[in-house]
Tab-separated table of C-alpha atoms in Angstrom:
chain	number	residue	atom	x	y	z
J	191	MET	CA	4.378	23.255	12.369
J	192	LYS	CA	0.451	23.002	12.005
J	193	ILE	CA	-0.929	20.409	9.523
J	194	ILE	CA	-4.222	19.756	8.366
J	195	ALA	CA	-4.505	16.478	6.058
J	196	THR	CA	-6.988	14.370	4.348
J	197	ALA	CA	-7.544	10.967	5.154
J	198	PHE	CA	-10.858	9.429	3.989
J	199	THR	CA	-9.587	6.101	4.242
J	200	CYS	CA	-8.582	6.609	8.143
J	201	GLU	CA	-9.404	3.425	10.610
J	202	PRO	CA	-6.752	1.340	12.086
J	203	ASN	CA	-6.236	-2.875	11.595
J	204	LEU	CA	-8.431	-2.760	8.713
J	205	GLY	CA	-5.349	-3.436	6.481
J	206	SER	CA	-4.623	-1.880	3.195
J	207	GLU	CA	-5.897	2.135	2.352
J	208	TYR	CA	-8.062	2.210	5.949
J	209	GLU	CA	-4.081	1.256	7.181
J	210	VAL	CA	-2.708	3.991	5.674
J	211	GLY	CA	-4.884	6.562	6.600
J	212	TRP	CA	-4.348	6.351	10.082
J	213	ARG	CA	-0.718	5.007	10.524
J	214	TRP	CA	0.056	8.662	8.495
J	215	SER	CA	-1.864	10.669	9.970
J	216	GLN	CA	-0.752	9.304	13.393
J	217	ALA	CA	3.562	9.083	12.143
J	218	LEU	CA	2.808	13.790	11.495
J	219	GLY	CA	1.916	14.119	14.774
J	220	LYS	CA	4.508	12.996	15.862
J	221	PHE	CA	5.808	15.901	14.922
J	222	SER	CA	3.286	18.565	14.512
J	223	ASP	CA	-0.091	19.696	15.408
J	224	SER	CA	-2.095	18.208	13.507
J	225	LEU	CA	-5.988	17.562	12.432
J	226	VAL	CA	-7.419	15.339	10.404
J	227	LEU	CA	-10.449	15.532	8.141
J	228	VAL	CA	-11.591	12.366	7.851
J	229	ARG	CA	-15.185	11.459	6.590
J	230	LYS	CA	-17.594	10.451	9.372
J	231	LYS	CA	-17.501	6.576	9.163
J	232	SER	CA	-14.248	6.636	9.948
J	233	PHE	CA	-14.363	9.269	12.739
J	234	ASP	CA	-17.574	7.265	14.513
J	235	ASN	CA	-15.316	4.344	14.615
J	236	LEU	CA	-12.073	5.942	15.957
J	237	VAL	CA	-11.313	5.038	19.767
J	238	GLY	CA	-9.999	8.538	21.632
J	239	LEU	CA	-10.808	11.363	24.036
J	240	LEU	CA	-14.139	13.408	22.029
J	241	ILE	CA	-14.374	17.254	23.197
J	242	ASP	CA	-16.070	20.042	21.544
J	243	ASP	CA	-12.755	22.416	20.441
J	244	ASP	CA	-12.900	25.949	21.013
J	245	ILE	CA	-12.217	26.514	17.219
J	246	TYR	CA	-12.140	23.288	14.740
J	247	GLY	CA	-15.574	22.335	16.988
J	248	PRO	CA	-16.295	18.050	18.113
J	249	VAL	CA	-13.193	16.565	17.188
J	250	LYS	CA	-11.776	13.265	18.289
J	251	ILE	CA	-7.658	13.267	19.707
J	252	ILE	CA	-5.834	10.264	19.828
J	253	ASN	CA	-1.708	10.346	20.797
J	254	SER	CA	-1.618	14.389	20.404
J	255	VAL	CA	-3.548	13.919	16.746
J	256	LYS	CA	-6.999	15.925	16.387
J	257	TYR	CA	-9.585	13.593	14.039
J	258	LYS	CA	-12.133	16.029	12.807
J	259	SER	CA	-15.612	14.839	11.018
J	260	ILE	CA	-16.442	15.976	7.199
J	261	ASP	CA	-19.252	14.273	6.008
J	262	PHE	CA	-22.513	14.723	3.788
J	263	PRO	CA	-26.204	13.191	5.774
J	264	PHE	CA	-26.753	9.322	5.032
J	265	LEU	CA	-24.001	10.047	2.005
J	266	ASN	CA	-21.727	6.694	3.065
J	267	ILE	CA	-25.467	4.674	3.565
J	268	LEU	CA	-26.761	5.893	0.574
J	269	LEU	CA	-24.201	5.608	-2.197
J	270	GLY	CA	-22.352	1.944	-0.028
J	271	GLU	CA	-19.207	0.821	1.079
J	272	ARG	CA	-17.586	-0.322	-2.143
J	273	ILE	CA	-18.994	0.178	-5.217
J	274	LEU	CA	-19.414	4.106	-5.408
J	275	MET	CA	-16.563	4.870	-2.579
J	276	ARG	CA	-15.344	6.858	-5.503
J	277	THR	CA	-18.465	9.045	-5.650
J	278	HIS	CA	-18.696	9.276	-1.943
J	279	TYR	CA	-14.536	10.427	-2.066
J	280	PHE	CA	-15.198	13.178	-4.631
J	281	PHE	CA	-18.222	14.883	-2.910
J	282	TRP	CA	-15.816	14.488	0.252
J	283	MET	CA	-13.197	16.500	-1.044
J	284	ILE	CA	-15.518	18.989	-1.757
J	285	LEU	CA	-16.484	19.583	1.631
J	286	CYS	CA	-13.128	19.130	2.883
J	287	LEU	CA	-11.236	21.784	0.080
J	288	ILE	CA	-14.762	24.598	1.352
J	289	TRP	CA	-13.637	24.233	5.183
J	290	ILE	CA	-9.515	24.602	4.480
J	291	ARG	CA	-10.393	27.728	2.593
J	292	LEU	CA	-12.022	28.982	5.592
J	293	HIS	CA	-9.367	28.083	8.041
J	294	LYS	CA	-6.590	27.603	6.003
J	295	THR	CA	-5.215	30.731	7.976
J	296	ARG	CA	-3.897	28.479	10.822
J	297	PHE	CA	-2.276	26.048	9.090
J	298	ASP	CA	1.342	25.531	7.469
J	299	PHE	CA	0.595	22.826	5.026
J	300	ASN	CA	-1.857	20.565	3.365
J	301	HIS	CA	-1.015	16.972	3.021
J	302	HIS	CA	-3.366	14.823	1.586
J	303	ILE	CA	-3.338	11.021	2.730
J	304	CYS	CA	-6.243	8.946	1.048
J	305	PHE	CA	-6.947	7.757	-1.727
J	306	VAL	CA	-3.281	6.806	-2.609
J	307	ALA	CA	-4.232	6.783	-6.104
J	308	PRO	CA	-2.720	9.188	-8.487
J	309	TRP	CA	-5.967	9.011	-10.760
J	310	CYS	CA	-7.843	10.382	-8.732
J	311	PRO	CA	-6.024	13.373	-7.773
J	312	PRO	CA	-7.247	15.264	-4.403
J	313	ILE	CA	-8.859	18.892	-6.045
J	314	THR	CA	-7.987	19.493	-1.707
J	315	TYR	CA	-4.685	20.919	-3.760
J	316	PHE	CA	-6.483	24.671	-4.588
J	317	SER	CA	-6.376	25.194	-0.475
J	318	GLY	CA	-3.876	28.157	-0.745
J	319	LEU	CA	-1.940	26.270	1.523
J	320	PRO	CA	1.894	24.627	0.800
J	321	PHE	CA	0.510	20.539	-0.850
J	322	VAL	CA	2.269	17.956	-0.105
J	323	TRP	CA	0.563	14.751	-1.684
J	324	GLY	CA	1.100	10.962	-0.425
J	325	PRO	CA	1.920	8.482	-0.612
J	326	ILE	CA	0.815	7.738	-4.225
J	327	GLY	CA	0.780	4.577	-5.757
J	328	THR	CA	-0.975	2.584	-8.393
J	329	GLY	CA	0.208	-0.494	-9.614
J	330	ALA	CA	1.617	-2.551	-12.932
J	331	LYS	CA	0.450	-2.961	-15.802
J	332	ILE	CA	-0.798	-6.641	-16.018
J	333	PRO	CA	0.019	-8.979	-18.803
J	334	SER	CA	-2.324	-10.067	-21.754
J	335	TRP	CA	-1.971	-13.354	-21.082
J	336	ILE	CA	-3.972	-13.480	-18.123
J	337	GLY	CA	-7.093	-13.255	-20.224
J	338	VAL	CA	-9.012	-10.136	-21.399
J	339	SER	CA	-12.020	-9.505	-19.155
J	340	LEU	CA	-13.438	-5.853	-18.113
J	341	GLN	CA	-11.408	-6.088	-15.069
J	342	VAL	CA	-7.996	-6.429	-16.188
J	343	ILE	CA	-8.339	-3.717	-18.713
J	344	SER	CA	-9.930	-1.401	-16.693
J	345	TRP	CA	-7.149	-2.281	-14.708
J	346	ASN	CA	-4.672	-1.634	-17.111
J	347	VAL	CA	-6.729	1.911	-18.384
J	348	VAL	CA	-6.369	3.337	-14.834
J	349	THR	CA	-3.229	2.184	-13.452
J	350	GLN	CA	-1.304	2.400	-17.039
J	351	ILE	CA	-3.517	5.386	-18.519
J	352	LEU	CA	-4.751	7.987	-16.545
J	353	SER	CA	-2.358	7.906	-13.780
J	354	ARG	CA	0.404	8.909	-16.285
J	355	TYR	CA	-1.815	11.341	-18.473
J	356	ASN	CA	-4.153	12.905	-16.050
J	357	PRO	CA	-4.344	16.816	-16.694
J	358	LEU	CA	-4.811	17.519	-13.198
J	359	MET	CA	-3.011	15.102	-11.897
J	360	THR	CA	-0.268	16.045	-13.448
J	361	TYR	CA	-0.795	19.599	-12.817
J	362	ILE	CA	-0.538	18.880	-9.285
J	363	LYS	CA	1.886	17.140	-8.543
J	364	ASN	CA	4.256	19.665	-10.866
J	365	ARG	CA	2.970	22.225	-7.761
J	366	SER	CA	3.141	20.127	-4.872
J	367	LYS	CA	5.597	20.806	-2.233
J	368	ALA	CA	6.260	17.282	-1.703
J	369	VAL	CA	5.351	13.606	-3.377
J	370	PHE	CA	6.037	10.376	-1.897
J	371	PRO	CA	4.850	7.605	-4.785
J	372	ILE	CA	5.142	4.213	-3.167
J	373	ASN	CA	8.093	2.479	-5.450
J	374	GLU	CA	10.642	3.408	-7.778
J	375	HIS	CA	7.847	2.306	-10.797
J	376	VAL	CA	5.368	4.194	-9.488
J	377	ASN	CA	8.078	7.233	-9.471
J	378	ARG	CA	8.880	6.553	-13.140
J	379	LEU	CA	5.160	6.138	-14.023
J	380	ILE	CA	4.087	9.961	-12.579
J	381	CYS	CA	7.080	11.191	-12.156
J	382	GLY	CA	9.046	10.786	-14.537
J	383	ASP	CA	12.517	12.684	-14.827
J	384	ARG	CA	10.304	15.849	-13.375
J	385	ASN	CA	11.566	13.885	-9.907
J	386	TYR	CA	12.989	17.319	-8.340
J	387	ASN	CA	10.163	17.326	-5.250
J	388	SER	CA	9.724	13.715	-5.438
J	389	HIS	CA	10.122	11.029	-2.228
J	390	VAL	CA	10.009	7.268	-2.683
J	391	ILE	CA	8.379	6.037	0.258
J	392	PRO	CA	6.120	2.671	0.743
J	393	ALA	CA	2.799	3.478	1.920
J	394	ILE	CA	2.792	0.394	4.500
J	395	ALA	CA	5.756	-0.714	7.019
J	396	ALA	CA	6.078	-3.740	9.206
J	397	ASP	CA	5.361	-3.044	13.048
J	398	GLY	CA	8.847	-3.322	14.656
J	399	SER	CA	7.966	-5.115	17.552
J	400	ASN	CA	7.594	-8.208	15.912
J	401	ILE	CA	10.115	-8.702	13.764
J	402	ALA	CA	11.696	-12.838	13.980
J	403	SER	CA	15.425	-12.764	14.815
J	404	SER	CA	15.716	-16.144	12.551
J	405	CYS	CA	13.931	-18.267	10.080
J	406	ASN	CA	14.310	-22.304	9.520
J	407	PHE	CA	15.591	-23.533	5.730
J	408	SER	CA	14.079	-26.503	4.778
J	409	ASN	CA	15.221	-28.342	0.910
J	410	ILE	CA	12.777	-28.083	-1.822
J	411	ASP	CA	11.763	-31.815	-1.198
J	412	THR	CA	9.891	-31.331	1.869
J	413	ALA	CA	10.071	-27.096	2.360
J	414	THR	CA	6.645	-24.923	2.401
J	415	ILE	CA	5.954	-22.405	-0.204
J	416	ILE	CA	3.323	-19.908	0.458
J	417	PHE	CA	0.962	-17.466	-1.663
J	418	SER	CA	-1.840	-15.606	-0.252
J	419	GLY	CA	-4.470	-13.248	-2.096
J	420	ARG	CA	-7.884	-13.061	-3.240
J	421	ASN	CA	-8.874	-14.289	-6.348
J	422	VAL	CA	-8.737	-11.060	-8.830
J	423	PRO	CA	-6.241	-10.867	-11.600
J	424	PHE	CA	-3.547	-8.520	-10.312
J	425	LYS	CA	-2.415	-11.176	-7.166
J	426	MET	CA	-2.493	-13.608	-10.336
J	427	PRO	CA	-3.933	-16.892	-9.146
J	428	LEU	CA	-3.160	-18.489	-12.286
J	429	LEU	CA	-0.300	-18.241	-12.425
J	430	THR	CA	0.880	-18.576	-8.738
J	431	ALA	CA	-1.051	-22.269	-9.234
J	432	ARG	CA	0.757	-22.761	-12.472
J	433	VAL	CA	3.906	-22.760	-10.887
J	434	GLY	CA	2.877	-24.870	-7.536
J	435	ALA	CA	2.460	-27.507	-10.834
J	436	ILE	CA	5.580	-27.562	-12.041
J	437	LEU	CA	7.275	-27.586	-8.431
J	438	LEU	CA	4.924	-30.169	-7.784
J	439	SER	CA	5.936	-32.865	-10.758
J	440	LYS	CA	9.503	-32.300	-9.660
J	441	TYR	CA	9.423	-32.336	-5.629
J	442	PRO	CA	6.193	-34.231	-4.905
J	443	ASN	CA	6.402	-34.118	-0.922
J	444	LEU	CA	7.054	-29.981	-1.409
J	445	LYS	CA	4.077	-28.368	0.181
J	446	PHE	CA	2.448	-25.502	-1.522
J	447	ILE	CA	-0.596	-23.545	0.015
J	448	MET	CA	-2.419	-21.213	-1.586
J	449	ILE	CA	-4.726	-18.664	1.036
J	450	GLY	CA	-7.077	-16.134	0.001
J	451	GLU	CA	-11.006	-15.569	-0.752
J	452	GLY	CA	-12.241	-16.949	-3.850
J	453	LEU	CA	-9.599	-19.352	-4.549
J	454	ARG	CA	-11.885	-22.363	-4.298
J	455	ASN	CA	-13.740	-20.726	-7.211
J	456	LEU	CA	-10.372	-21.736	-9.152
J	457	SER	CA	-10.411	-24.926	-7.788
J	458	ASP	CA	-10.965	-26.590	-11.565
J	459	LYS	CA	-7.605	-24.993	-12.777
J	460	ILE	CA	-6.169	-26.090	-10.090
J	461	ASP	CA	-3.663	-28.466	-8.863
J	462	CYS	CA	-5.205	-31.533	-6.938
J	463	ARG	CA	-2.058	-31.338	-4.712
J	464	ILE	CA	-1.999	-28.002	-4.352
J	465	SER	CA	-3.643	-26.909	-0.468
J	466	ILE	CA	-6.324	-24.175	-0.910
J	467	LEU	CA	-7.524	-22.574	1.965
J	468	GLU	CA	-9.803	-19.195	2.233
J	469	PRO	CA	-8.760	-16.052	4.164
J	470	VAL	CA	-7.729	-16.530	7.995
J	471	ASP	CA	-7.474	-14.184	10.501
J	472	GLN	CA	-3.657	-12.444	11.205
J	473	ILE	CA	-2.794	-14.575	13.858
J	474	SER	CA	-3.405	-17.449	12.351
J	475	PHE	CA	-1.253	-16.019	9.055
J	476	GLN	CA	1.016	-15.571	11.243
J	477	LEU	CA	1.899	-19.184	12.371
J	478	LEU	CA	0.937	-20.019	8.504
J	479	LEU	CA	4.452	-17.667	7.799
J	480	THR	CA	6.629	-19.367	10.700
J	481	LYS	CA	5.783	-22.572	9.463
J	482	ALA	CA	6.919	-21.773	5.984
J	483	ASN	CA	10.103	-21.405	3.840
J	484	LEU	CA	9.318	-18.718	1.494
J	485	LEU	CA	6.737	-16.575	0.193
J	486	LEU	CA	5.765	-16.642	-3.693
J	487	PHE	CA	3.822	-13.019	-4.278
J	488	PRO	CA	3.699	-12.528	-7.914
J	489	THR	CA	1.414	-9.851	-7.975
J	490	THR	CA	1.284	-6.360	-10.251
J	491	GLU	CA	0.228	-3.838	-6.834
J	492	GLY	CA	2.593	-1.256	-5.387
J	493	SER	CA	2.372	-2.444	-2.343
J	494	GLY	CA	1.034	-5.745	-0.499
J	495	PHE	CA	0.873	-6.001	3.053
J	496	VAL	CA	1.648	-9.993	2.591
J	497	ALA	CA	5.253	-9.412	1.489
J	498	LEU	CA	6.136	-7.041	4.591
J	499	GLU	CA	4.986	-9.527	7.276
J	500	ALA	CA	7.165	-12.351	5.512
J	501	LEU	CA	9.617	-9.971	5.481
J	502	ALA	CA	9.442	-9.673	9.158
J	503	VAL	CA	9.530	-13.334	9.776
J	504	GLY	CA	12.713	-13.965	7.826
J	505	LEU	CA	10.576	-15.337	5.167
J	506	PRO	CA	12.530	-14.896	1.285
J	507	ILE	CA	10.431	-13.912	-1.378
J	508	VAL	CA	9.563	-14.848	-4.933
J	509	CYS	CA	7.604	-11.939	-7.156
J	510	LEU	CA	7.482	-9.676	-10.008
J	511	GLU	CA	9.415	-7.208	-10.669
J	512	ASP	CA	8.286	-3.680	-11.656
J	513	SER	CA	5.929	-4.704	-8.131
J	514	GLY	CA	6.018	-3.354	-4.583
J	515	PRO	CA	7.461	-6.585	-3.272
J	516	HIS	CA	10.010	-6.043	-6.214
J	517	ASP	CA	10.745	-2.663	-4.095
J	518	PHE	CA	11.032	-4.595	-0.826
J	519	ILE	CA	13.326	-6.980	-0.672
J	520	ASN	CA	15.420	-4.690	-3.180
J	521	GLY	CA	17.749	-7.403	-4.377
J	522	VAL	CA	18.674	-8.989	-1.401
J	523	ALA	CA	15.639	-10.013	0.480
J	524	GLY	CA	14.675	-12.853	-2.509
J	525	ILE	CA	14.229	-13.116	-6.049
J	526	SER	CA	12.317	-11.100	-8.637
J	527	CYS	CA	11.375	-11.973	-11.905
J	528	PRO	CA	10.270	-9.949	-15.074
J	529	ILE	CA	7.045	-10.844	-16.757
J	530	LYS	CA	7.653	-13.073	-20.070
J	531	ASP	CA	5.578	-12.440	-23.362
J	532	SER	CA	4.068	-15.867	-22.030
J	533	MET	CA	2.176	-17.906	-18.594
J	534	GLU	CA	4.257	-20.408	-19.315
J	535	GLY	CA	7.437	-18.745	-19.399
J	536	THR	CA	6.828	-16.204	-16.497
J	537	ALA	CA	5.854	-19.049	-15.000
J	538	LEU	CA	9.254	-21.135	-15.363
J	539	SER	CA	11.277	-17.931	-14.396
J	540	LEU	CA	9.396	-18.320	-11.115
J	541	ALA	CA	9.421	-21.797	-10.503
J	542	ALA	CA	13.365	-21.949	-11.583
J	543	ALA	CA	13.255	-19.032	-8.706
J	544	CYS	CA	11.959	-21.100	-5.710
J	545	GLU	CA	14.301	-23.876	-6.611
J	546	ARG	CA	17.185	-21.960	-6.414
J	547	LEU	CA	16.383	-20.121	-2.887
J	548	LEU	CA	15.624	-23.705	-1.491
J	549	SER	CA	18.088	-26.129	-3.026
J	550	ASP	CA	20.419	-23.719	-2.058
J	551	ARG	CA	21.303	-22.896	1.970
J	552	HIS	CA	23.662	-21.042	1.810
J	553	PHE	CA	21.666	-18.051	-0.517
J	554	TRP	CA	18.567	-19.020	1.207
J	555	GLU	CA	20.374	-17.822	4.873
J	556	GLN	CA	21.515	-15.027	3.355
J	557	CYS	CA	18.447	-13.995	1.719
J	558	SER	CA	16.490	-14.817	4.661
J	559	ASN	CA	18.898	-12.417	6.841
J	560	MET	CA	18.017	-9.220	4.213
J	561	ALA	CA	14.618	-10.235	4.848
J	562	ILE	CA	14.967	-9.388	8.336
J	563	PHE	CA	17.454	-7.168	8.178
J	564	SER	CA	15.087	-4.874	5.241
J	565	ALA	CA	12.018	-5.579	7.873
J	566	LYS	CA	14.089	-3.499	10.205
J	567	LYS	CA	14.614	-0.681	8.160
J	568	LEU	CA	10.429	-0.520	6.522
J	569	THR	CA	9.416	0.202	10.389
J	570	TRP	CA	6.920	2.823	10.879
J	571	ASN	CA	8.662	4.606	13.214
J	572	LYS	CA	11.416	5.103	10.442
J	573	LEU	CA	7.968	6.695	8.449
J	574	GLU	CA	7.803	8.597	11.227
J	575	SER	CA	12.063	9.690	10.924
J	576	ARG	CA	12.268	10.858	7.152
J	577	LEU	CA	8.628	12.635	6.776
J	578	LYS	CA	9.729	14.369	9.969
J	579	ASN	CA	13.110	15.317	7.919
J	580	ILE	CA	11.155	15.822	4.665
J	581	TYR	CA	8.944	18.522	6.387
J	582	CYS	CA	11.760	20.287	8.310
J	583	GLU	CA	13.089	21.102	4.985
J	584	MET	CA	10.216	22.421	3.463
J	585	SER	CA	9.313	24.249	6.837
J	586	ALA	CA	13.001	25.909	5.985
J	587	SER	CA	12.455	26.559	2.279
J	588	GLU	CA	9.434	28.085	3.059
J	589	THR	CA	10.616	30.236	6.048
J	590	GLY	CA	13.672	30.051	7.120
J	591	SER	CA	14.114	27.856	9.563
J	592	CYS	CA	12.525	24.386	10.845
J	593	MET	CA	9.489	24.939	12.732
């Protein structure tokens, strides 16, 4: 089976989109002959054997997967890394489309990996090859009580309106051999009842080698609750802080820790009893997780590496419904709460969930054990196995046999 894949962001150990591009492209290489088109920045940073392939020119080989740089000269420098990254991505896709059409006879499938967002659908679909799109992800709506700002309005327009009603997205999604929404909320949002080609697969996964065997309980009087997230609306740091204030008013010896970029800018709005930490390195964060007793993660985003890291150490999670963490805990590794009509109502609901977990040792231990069990089901090895099975089914429908 020969697969051409496109991953605009593709580098290990950078988190988010970069890790998705890297891990998914490596997963394809476990069962196929894969060539992955990446932008020049990612290609330069990938560490692999550089060869001059007879057909594809300069490529890097990493664990049997070939990576090829496709890009406009100096475009990344001219457009920058963040502000105009989507503009760069659009022009990059045009180059990829041209390259794939010129070489399409050499491949069986065309798989678009990054960007994950449905509101920016891949024009590489028009290569003429059987198309696979995914992972596809977006967040839930940010509630109006969080405040009116350009960030909030933009988030809700992009995630709810463009993700559902973009005609190009609908066209490509309906004609793809397979699409991979990252959770059930995204599946309902973009696929609805027409989900014959839809397979819900989280974009991210846990490292199976780092999953703990147990976690320690501590009663709510002396427990440690941890939150990790940047100061952006969809992470809801002020909602988290309000939950902390509610709990600390009842349990003054409780430790409530918030970690993230920009959180100190909110210090005048956060209870002084809450500890605010700047972002820490991965090893230090893992150590903090092992000393905590619960992760409070009320985000509206569709994934969240923090949630997987918490599951891997056996931490129960309290989160919001219709979010990525909600799917991760699956109703057994913590508690998910609905978004209420007000911040106070939502905060009270989340605080009650934290209190319930940390006041009932038996219930907490059940959730902790299921967190570890869930982490074992959400590993990168499981992703590889599932992708292989889906591709075999697609190949059989195309050729009559699994290649």
